[in-house]
PDB file of C-alpha atoms in Angstrom:
ATOM      1  CA  ALA A 242       0.384  -0.115  23.330  1.00 77.00           C
ATOM      2  CA  VAL A 243      -0.896   0.861  19.894  1.00 76.00           C
ATOM      3  CA  CYS A 244       2.391   2.581  19.025  1.00 72.00           C
ATOM      4  CA  LYS A 245       4.241  -0.727  19.468  1.00 77.00           C
ATOM      5  CA  LEU A 246       2.097  -2.711  17.027  1.00 82.00           C
ATOM      6  CA  ASN A 247       4.059  -3.682  13.924  1.00 81.00           C
ATOM      7  CA  GLY A 248       2.559  -4.562  10.575  1.00 83.00           C
ATOM      8  CA  ARG A 249      -0.366  -3.829   8.305  1.00 87.00           C
ATOM      9  CA  PHE A 250      -3.661  -3.532  10.139  1.00 91.00           C
ATOM     10  CA  VAL A 251      -6.752  -1.536  10.898  1.00 92.00           C
ATOM     11  CA  THR A 252      -8.926  -2.318  13.877  1.00 91.00           C
ATOM     12  CA  ALA A 253     -12.158  -1.170  15.515  1.00 93.00           C
ATOM     13  CA  ILE A 254     -12.652  -1.394  19.285  1.00 93.00           C
ATOM     14  CA  TRP A 255     -16.085  -0.870  20.827  1.00 95.00           C
ATOM     15  CA  HIS A 256     -16.139   0.139  24.492  1.00 94.00           C
ATOM     16  CA  LYS A 257     -19.589  -1.096  25.487  1.00 94.00           C
ATOM     17  CA  LYS A 258     -19.888   0.630  28.872  1.00 94.00           C
ATOM     18  CA  ALA A 259     -18.628   4.036  27.678  1.00 91.00           C
ATOM     19  CA  ARG A 260     -20.366   3.646  24.281  1.00 93.00           C
ATOM     20  CA  THR A 261     -17.174   4.731  22.535  1.00 95.00           C
ATOM     21  CA  LEU A 262     -15.857   3.459  19.210  1.00 95.00           C
ATOM     22  CA  ASN A 263     -12.106   3.615  18.531  1.00 94.00           C
ATOM     23  CA  LEU A 264     -10.735   3.153  15.009  1.00 95.00           C
ATOM     24  CA  ILE A 265      -6.979   2.535  14.832  1.00 93.00           C
ATOM     25  CA  GLY A 266      -4.762   2.436  11.749  1.00 90.00           C
ATOM     26  CA  ASP A 267      -1.213   1.159  11.267  1.00 91.00           C
ATOM     27  CA  SER A 268       1.757   3.530  11.423  1.00 87.00           C
ATOM     28  CA  MET A 269       2.233   3.666   7.628  1.00 85.00           C
ATOM     29  CA  GLY A 270      -1.420   3.737   6.600  1.00 86.00           C
ATOM     30  CA  PHE A 271      -1.059   0.615   4.451  1.00 87.00           C
ATOM     31  CA  ALA A 272      -4.437  -0.808   5.501  1.00 90.00           C
ATOM     32  CA  LYS A 273      -7.162   1.570   4.365  1.00 90.00           C
ATOM     33  CA  LEU A 274     -10.199   2.652   6.352  1.00 93.00           C
ATOM     34  CA  TYR A 275     -12.765   5.082   4.984  1.00 94.00           C
ATOM     35  CA  TYR A 276     -15.266   6.941   7.148  1.00 94.00           C
ATOM     36  CA  TRP A 277     -18.068   9.475   7.001  1.00 94.00           C
ATOM     37  CA  SER A 278     -19.648  11.436   9.835  1.00 90.00           C
ATOM     38  CA  GLY A 279     -23.174  12.796   9.640  1.00 84.00           C
ATOM     39  CA  PRO A 280     -25.994  13.815  11.996  1.00 80.00           C
ATOM     40  CA  ASN A 281     -26.341  10.953  14.478  1.00 83.00           C
ATOM     41  CA  LYS A 282     -24.519   8.594  12.131  1.00 89.00           C
ATOM     42  CA  PHE A 283     -20.946   7.424  11.667  1.00 92.00           C
ATOM     43  CA  LEU A 284     -20.100   5.076   8.803  1.00 94.00           C
ATOM     44  CA  PHE A 285     -16.793   3.284   8.341  1.00 94.00           C
ATOM     45  CA  SER A 286     -15.556   0.556   6.028  1.00 94.00           C
ATOM     46  CA  SER A 287     -12.343  -0.935   4.646  1.00 91.00           C
ATOM     47  CA  GLU A 288     -13.746  -0.178   1.190  1.00 91.00           C
ATOM     48  CA  TYR A 289     -15.233   3.080  -0.039  1.00 89.00           C
ATOM     49  CA  LYS A 290     -18.008   1.049  -1.664  1.00 89.00           C
ATOM     50  CA  GLY A 291     -19.298   0.225   1.818  1.00 90.00           C
ATOM     51  CA  ILE A 292     -20.107   3.905   2.415  1.00 91.00           C
ATOM     52  CA  ILE A 293     -20.978   5.644  -0.845  1.00 88.00           C
ATOM     53  CA  TYR A 294     -24.227   3.739  -1.443  1.00 88.00           C
ATOM     54  CA  HIS A 295     -25.683   4.662   1.950  1.00 90.00           C
ATOM     55  CA  GLU A 296     -28.858   6.734   1.576  1.00 89.00           C
ATOM     56  CA  ASP A 297     -27.422   9.656   3.593  1.00 89.00           C
ATOM     57  CA  PHE A 298     -24.190   9.919   1.590  1.00 90.00           C
ATOM     58  CA  SER A 299     -24.397  12.705  -1.005  1.00 88.00           C
ATOM     59  CA  GLN A 300     -21.960  11.266  -3.622  1.00 89.00           C
ATOM     60  CA  ARG A 301     -20.899  14.801  -4.559  1.00 93.00           C
ATOM     61  CA  VAL A 302     -17.348  15.177  -5.890  1.00 94.00           C
ATOM     62  CA  ASP A 303     -14.819  16.802  -3.546  1.00 95.00           C
ATOM     63  CA  ILE A 304     -13.386  19.495  -5.838  1.00 95.00           C
ATOM     64  CA  GLN A 305     -10.223  19.963  -3.756  1.00 95.00           C
ATOM     65  CA  GLY A 306      -9.653  16.210  -3.535  1.00 93.00           C
ATOM     66  CA  LEU A 307     -10.078  15.872  -7.305  1.00 94.00           C
ATOM     67  CA  ALA A 308      -7.695  18.785  -7.960  1.00 95.00           C
ATOM     68  CA  ASP A 309      -5.068  17.229  -5.682  1.00 94.00           C
ATOM     69  CA  PHE A 310      -5.478  13.869  -7.415  1.00 93.00           C
ATOM     70  CA  MET A 311      -5.121  15.366 -10.901  1.00 92.00           C
ATOM     71  CA  ALA A 312      -2.035  17.377  -9.912  1.00 93.00           C
ATOM     72  CA  LEU A 313      -0.224  14.879  -7.674  1.00 91.00           C
ATOM     73  CA  GLY A 314      -1.651  11.472  -8.550  1.00 86.00           C
ATOM     74  CA  HIS A 315      -3.127  11.057  -5.049  1.00 85.00           C
ATOM     75  CA  CYS A 316      -5.310  12.896  -2.550  1.00 88.00           C
ATOM     76  CA  VAL A 317      -3.577  14.721   0.319  1.00 88.00           C
ATOM     77  CA  GLU A 318      -4.355  14.913   4.032  1.00 86.00           C
ATOM     78  CA  ASN A 319      -7.363  12.689   4.714  1.00 89.00           C
ATOM     79  CA  ARG A 320      -9.409  13.724   1.675  1.00 92.00           C
ATOM     80  CA  THR A 321     -10.990  11.393  -0.864  1.00 93.00           C
ATOM     81  CA  LEU A 322     -12.621  12.039  -4.230  1.00 92.00           C
ATOM     82  CA  LEU A 323     -16.094  12.402  -2.717  1.00 92.00           C
ATOM     83  CA  GLU A 324     -17.291  15.188  -0.433  1.00 92.00           C
ATOM     84  CA  GLY A 325     -17.514  14.182   3.217  1.00 91.00           C
ATOM     85  CA  GLY A 326     -15.715  10.882   2.714  1.00 92.00           C
ATOM     86  CA  LYS A 327     -12.455  10.718   4.678  1.00 93.00           C
ATOM     87  CA  LEU A 328      -9.506   8.350   4.851  1.00 93.00           C
ATOM     88  CA  LEU A 329      -8.087   7.335   8.229  1.00 92.00           C
ATOM     89  CA  PRO A 330      -4.587   8.905   8.392  1.00 90.00           C
ATOM     90  CA  GLU A 331      -1.591   6.714   9.194  1.00 89.00           C
ATOM     91  CA  GLY A 332      -0.818   6.101  12.872  1.00 89.00           C
ATOM     92  CA  THR A 333      -4.111   7.614  14.011  1.00 91.00           C
ATOM     93  CA  ILE A 334      -6.908   6.834  16.457  1.00 93.00           C
ATOM     94  CA  ILE A 335     -10.394   8.210  15.834  1.00 94.00           C
ATOM     95  CA  SER A 336     -12.758   8.115  18.818  1.00 95.00           C
ATOM     96  CA  VAL A 337     -16.511   8.355  18.273  1.00 94.00           C
ATOM     97  CA  GLU A 338     -19.022   9.045  21.059  1.00 92.00           C
ATOM     98  CA  PRO A 339     -22.782   9.628  20.771  1.00 88.00           C
ATOM     99  CA  GLY A 340     -23.666  13.306  20.403  1.00 85.00           C
ATOM    100  CA  LYS A 341     -20.067  14.444  19.879  1.00 88.00           C
ATOM    101  CA  MET A 342     -17.858  15.182  16.881  1.00 88.00           C
ATOM    102  CA  PRO A 343     -15.301  12.424  16.233  1.00 90.00           C
ATOM    103  CA  SER A 344     -11.916  13.212  17.817  1.00 91.00           C
ATOM    104  CA  VAL A 345      -8.666  12.463  15.961  1.00 90.00           C
ATOM    105  CA  GLN A 346      -5.467  11.661  17.835  1.00 90.00           C
ATOM    106  CA  LYS A 347      -2.042  10.832  16.416  1.00 88.00           C
ATOM    107  CA  CYS A 348      -0.727   7.733  18.206  1.00 84.00           C
ATOM    108  CA  CYS A 349       2.667   7.400  16.525  1.00 81.00           C
ATOM    109  CA  ASP A 350       4.949   9.537  14.404  1.00 73.00           C
ATOM    110  CA  TYR A 351       8.550   9.458  13.224  1.00 72.00           C
ATOM    111  CA  THR A 352      11.383  11.389  14.835  1.00 72.00           C
ATOM    112  CA  PHE A 353      14.577  11.179  12.819  1.00 71.00           C
ATOM    113  CA  TYR A 354      16.971  13.012  15.099  1.00 72.00           C
ATOM    114  CA  SER A 355      17.025  15.047  18.305  1.00 76.00           C
ATOM    115  CA  GLU A 356      19.786  17.119  19.882  1.00 80.00           C
ATOM    116  CA  ASP A 357      20.526  14.642  22.678  1.00 82.00           C
ATOM    117  CA  GLU A 358      21.134  11.704  20.295  1.00 81.00           C
ATOM    118  CA  PRO A 359      24.717  10.886  19.262  1.00 85.00           C
ATOM    119  CA  LEU A 360      25.586  11.287  15.602  1.00 86.00           C
ATOM    120  CA  ARG A 361      26.866   8.040  14.096  1.00 88.00           C
ATOM    121  CA  SER A 362      28.766   7.281  10.926  1.00 91.00           C
ATOM    122  CA  GLU A 363      27.072   6.932   7.569  1.00 92.00           C
ATOM    123  CA  HIS A 364      28.054   3.242   7.484  1.00 95.00           C
ATOM    124  CA  HIS A 365      26.217   2.657  10.778  1.00 93.00           C
ATOM    125  CA  TYR A 366      22.955   3.985   9.370  1.00 90.00           C
ATOM    126  CA  ILE A 367      23.371   2.016   6.136  1.00 92.00           C
ATOM    127  CA  ASP A 368      23.965  -1.213   8.080  1.00 95.00           C
ATOM    128  CA  GLU A 369      21.047  -0.518  10.413  1.00 93.00           C
ATOM    129  CA  PHE A 370      18.756   0.164   7.450  1.00 92.00           C
ATOM    130  CA  TYR A 371      19.815  -3.090   5.795  1.00 94.00           C
ATOM    131  CA  VAL A 372      19.141  -5.124   8.951  1.00 95.00           C
ATOM    132  CA  ARG A 373      15.631  -3.663   9.292  1.00 92.00           C
ATOM    133  CA  LEU A 374      14.848  -4.151   5.606  1.00 93.00           C
ATOM    134  CA  GLU A 375      16.071  -7.743   5.682  1.00 95.00           C
ATOM    135  CA  THR A 376      13.999  -8.430   8.813  1.00 93.00           C
ATOM    136  CA  ALA A 377      10.851  -7.073   7.136  1.00 90.00           C
ATOM    137  CA  ILE A 378      11.446  -9.240   4.051  1.00 91.00           C
ATOM    138  CA  LYS A 379      12.068 -12.371   6.159  1.00 91.00           C
ATOM    139  CA  ARG A 380       8.703 -11.863   7.861  1.00 87.00           C
ATOM    140  CA  GLN A 381       6.975 -11.891   4.491  1.00 86.00           C
ATOM    141  CA  LEU A 382       8.690 -15.103   3.405  1.00 87.00           C
ATOM    142  CA  THR A 383       8.149 -17.242   6.506  1.00 77.00           C
ATOM    143  CA  ILE A 384       5.223 -19.238   5.068  1.00 74.00           C
ATOM    144  CA  SER A 385       6.027 -18.860   1.379  1.00 74.00           C
ATOM    145  CA  HIS A 386       6.536 -21.705  -1.065  1.00 82.00           C
ATOM    146  CA  ASN A 387       6.525 -19.715  -4.298  1.00 90.00           C
ATOM    147  CA  ILE A 388       7.727 -16.115  -4.341  1.00 92.00           C
ATOM    148  CA  GLY A 389       7.039 -13.590  -7.090  1.00 93.00           C
ATOM    149  CA  ILE A 390       9.129 -10.447  -7.570  1.00 93.00           C
ATOM    150  CA  PRO A 391       8.524  -7.731 -10.168  1.00 92.00           C
ATOM    151  CA  VAL A 392      12.022  -6.741 -11.309  1.00 94.00           C
ATOM    152  CA  SER A 393      13.033  -3.670 -13.293  1.00 90.00           C
ATOM    153  CA  GLY A 394      16.159  -1.562 -13.522  1.00 83.00           C
ATOM    154  CA  GLY A 395      14.942   0.416 -10.508  1.00 90.00           C
ATOM    155  CA  PHE A 396      16.844   0.574  -7.238  1.00 92.00           C
ATOM    156  CA  ASP A 397      13.918  -0.723  -5.130  1.00 92.00           C
ATOM    157  CA  SER A 398      13.337  -3.943  -7.060  1.00 92.00           C
ATOM    158  CA  ARG A 399      17.014  -4.817  -7.483  1.00 91.00           C
ATOM    159  CA  THR A 400      17.600  -4.318  -3.741  1.00 93.00           C
ATOM    160  CA  LEU A 401      14.632  -6.568  -2.975  1.00 94.00           C
ATOM    161  CA  ALA A 402      15.849  -9.191  -5.463  1.00 94.00           C
ATOM    162  CA  GLY A 403      19.337  -9.145  -3.961  1.00 93.00           C
ATOM    163  CA  ILE A 404      18.097  -9.682  -0.394  1.00 94.00           C
ATOM    164  CA  VAL A 405      15.607 -12.408  -1.374  1.00 94.00           C
ATOM    165  CA  GLY A 406      18.383 -14.119  -3.323  1.00 92.00           C
ATOM    166  CA  ARG A 407      20.493 -14.248  -0.167  1.00 91.00           C
ATOM    167  CA  ILE A 408      17.905 -15.535   2.278  1.00 89.00           C
ATOM    168  CA  SER A 409      15.745 -17.898   0.198  1.00 86.00           C
ATOM    169  CA  ASN A 410      15.960 -20.786  -2.235  1.00 82.00           C
ATOM    170  CA  SER A 411      16.237 -19.181  -5.679  1.00 81.00           C
ATOM    171  CA  LYS A 412      14.363 -22.121  -7.238  1.00 85.00           C
ATOM    172  CA  ASN A 413      11.201 -20.928  -5.483  1.00 88.00           C
ATOM    173  CA  VAL A 414      11.464 -17.367  -6.818  1.00 92.00           C
ATOM    174  CA  LYS A 415       9.767 -16.249 -10.039  1.00 93.00           C
ATOM    175  CA  ALA A 416      10.888 -12.857 -11.324  1.00 94.00           C
ATOM    176  CA  LEU A 417       8.775 -10.918 -13.797  1.00 94.00           C
ATOM    177  CA  SER A 418       9.109  -7.717 -15.778  1.00 94.00           C
ATOM    178  CA  TYR A 419       6.469  -5.988 -17.842  1.00 90.00           C
ATOM    179  CA  GLY A 420       6.591  -3.533 -20.697  1.00 90.00           C
ATOM    180  CA  HIS A 421       7.854  -3.683 -24.275  1.00 87.00           C
ATOM    181  CA  LYS A 422      10.339  -6.516 -24.800  1.00 85.00           C
ATOM    182  CA  ARG A 423      13.147  -4.031 -25.554  1.00 89.00           C
ATOM    183  CA  CYS A 424      12.365  -1.462 -22.838  1.00 91.00           C
ATOM    184  CA  PHE A 425      14.853  -0.875 -20.013  1.00 93.00           C
ATOM    185  CA  ASP A 426      12.630  -2.420 -17.339  1.00 92.00           C
ATOM    186  CA  VAL A 427      12.518  -5.728 -19.187  1.00 94.00           C
ATOM    187  CA  VAL A 428      16.146  -5.726 -20.387  1.00 95.00           C
ATOM    188  CA  TYR A 429      17.608  -4.936 -16.970  1.00 94.00           C
ATOM    189  CA  GLY A 430      15.019  -6.988 -15.114  1.00 95.00           C
ATOM    190  CA  ARG A 431      16.098 -10.058 -17.096  1.00 94.00           C
ATOM    191  CA  LYS A 432      19.791  -9.350 -16.362  1.00 95.00           C
ATOM    192  CA  ILE A 433      19.173  -8.900 -12.624  1.00 94.00           C
ATOM    193  CA  ALA A 434      17.107 -12.103 -12.432  1.00 94.00           C
ATOM    194  CA  LYS A 435      19.850 -14.060 -14.202  1.00 94.00           C
ATOM    195  CA  LYS A 436      22.520 -12.627 -11.899  1.00 93.00           C
ATOM    196  CA  VAL A 437      20.613 -13.650  -8.760  1.00 92.00           C
ATOM    197  CA  GLY A 438      19.518 -17.016 -10.192  1.00 92.00           C
ATOM    198  CA  PHE A 439      15.769 -16.431 -10.543  1.00 94.00           C
ATOM    199  CA  GLU A 440      13.551 -17.774 -13.300  1.00 93.00           C
ATOM    200  CA  HIS A 441      12.423 -14.755 -15.336  1.00 94.00           C
ATOM    201  CA  SER A 442       9.152 -14.084 -17.168  1.00 93.00           C
ATOM    202  CA  PHE A 443       8.162 -11.206 -19.410  1.00 91.00           C
ATOM    203  CA  ILE A 444       4.666  -9.737 -19.556  1.00 92.00           C
ATOM    204  CA  GLN A 445       3.833  -7.645 -22.606  1.00 91.00           C
ATOM    205  CA  ILE A 446       1.930  -4.408 -21.999  1.00 91.00           C
ATOM    206  CA  GLY A 447      -0.327  -3.897 -25.004  1.00 87.00           C
ATOM    207  CA  GLU A 448      -1.458  -0.543 -26.312  1.00 87.00           C
ATOM    208  CA  ASN A 449      -5.049  -1.138 -25.163  1.00 92.00           C
ATOM    209  CA  TYR A 450      -4.344  -1.975 -21.526  1.00 91.00           C
ATOM    210  CA  ILE A 451      -6.008   1.176 -20.152  1.00 92.00           C
ATOM    211  CA  ARG A 452      -9.118   0.558 -22.244  1.00 93.00           C
ATOM    212  CA  ASP A 453      -9.268  -3.084 -21.140  1.00 94.00           C
ATOM    213  CA  TYR A 454      -8.381  -2.757 -17.457  1.00 94.00           C
ATOM    214  CA  ALA A 455      -9.107   0.801 -16.262  1.00 93.00           C
ATOM    215  CA  GLU A 456     -12.656   0.161 -15.035  1.00 94.00           C
ATOM    216  CA  GLN A 457     -11.668  -2.992 -13.127  1.00 94.00           C
ATOM    217  CA  PHE A 458      -8.606  -1.247 -11.679  1.00 94.00           C
ATOM    218  CA  VAL A 459     -10.618   1.757 -10.473  1.00 91.00           C
ATOM    219  CA  TRP A 460     -13.101  -0.633  -8.804  1.00 91.00           C
ATOM    220  CA  ILE A 461     -10.346  -2.569  -7.005  1.00 91.00           C
ATOM    221  CA  MET A 462      -8.290   0.481  -5.972  1.00 90.00           C
ATOM    222  CA  GLU A 463     -11.345   2.518  -4.939  1.00 88.00           C
ATOM    223  CA  GLY A 464     -10.474   5.159  -7.546  1.00 87.00           C
ATOM    224  CA  MET A 465      -7.558   6.345  -5.378  1.00 88.00           C
ATOM    225  CA  VAL A 466      -4.787   5.204  -7.755  1.00 89.00           C
ATOM    226  CA  ASP A 467      -4.294   6.602 -11.268  1.00 88.00           C
ATOM    227  CA  CYS A 468      -5.633   4.087 -13.825  1.00 88.00           C
ATOM    228  CA  ILE A 469      -2.458   4.519 -15.884  1.00 89.00           C
ATOM    229  CA  ASN A 470      -1.123   1.952 -13.375  1.00 90.00           C
ATOM    230  CA  SER A 471      -3.771  -0.591 -14.374  1.00 92.00           C
ATOM    231  CA  HIS A 472      -1.072  -2.594 -16.149  1.00 90.00           C
ATOM    232  CA  MET A 473      -0.496  -4.146 -12.699  1.00 90.00           C
ATOM    233  CA  LEU A 474      -3.588  -6.307 -13.338  1.00 93.00           C
ATOM    234  CA  LEU A 475      -1.611  -8.058 -16.072  1.00 91.00           C
ATOM    235  CA  THR A 476       0.258  -9.878 -13.299  1.00 90.00           C
ATOM    236  CA  TYR A 477      -2.901 -11.607 -11.962  1.00 90.00           C
ATOM    237  CA  PRO A 478      -2.856 -14.534 -14.462  1.00 91.00           C
ATOM    238  CA  PHE A 479       0.883 -14.972 -13.789  1.00 91.00           C
ATOM    239  CA  ILE A 480       0.295 -15.080 -10.015  1.00 92.00           C
ATOM    240  CA  ARG A 481      -2.493 -17.669 -10.400  1.00 93.00           C
ATOM    241  CA  ASN A 482      -0.658 -19.885 -12.916  1.00 92.00           C
ATOM    242  CA  GLN A 483       2.595 -19.874 -10.937  1.00 91.00           C
ATOM    243  CA  ARG A 484       0.736 -20.329  -7.618  1.00 92.00           C
ATOM    244  CA  ILE A 485       2.575 -17.391  -6.087  1.00 92.00           C
ATOM    245  CA  ASP A 486       2.174 -17.179  -2.292  1.00 88.00           C
ATOM    246  CA  THR A 487       4.017 -13.888  -1.681  1.00 89.00           C
TER     247      THR A 487
END
């Protein structure tokens, strides 16, 4: 049943009679759940801040997690930046029973091809991918009045802009690009927005954005995203002023 759930979620199920706690994460790991296991205690929270201030949590840095983060820009496996703190892996169920170590079970995974499946044409896979992508976007827009799309010269954002332009009223879509006014992201973002018929806005990234936003960004992202990306906070005033729903 869990494998068939679609969307962004994390859930906790307490089996009262068996005294068993089950923590279940979505197949892509979009919704975060942090946990820590100690002697006769198991802590879990959707935010790291809900765990690290507990009196039994050591707050020592995980050297391997820090090394991974510095080299790759993210922690690998289920590590975090602090020793003992773990992140629920995607598509996973963790079961916790009194007096036992937590057990981890993968509930869904991706299989791309097996020997007994027929090989189809490249066009078939492209069409199938488009249908699934369009379906996912439609789900996000079902209750939207005002839509905001960050647009750059990148393939992801122009694909998203093209699909939204086909299935929604372009008057409700606000496109935005950030950077220097002559950088490629802004130049091509403006061209793409004009082509699709979206109103376009430009957000300047100043030279002091890391100084001004890094601390707030680390707090919001639980320290798990490089603060060089803190320019994303520059979109918050735009989202509020334009009353963006999605």
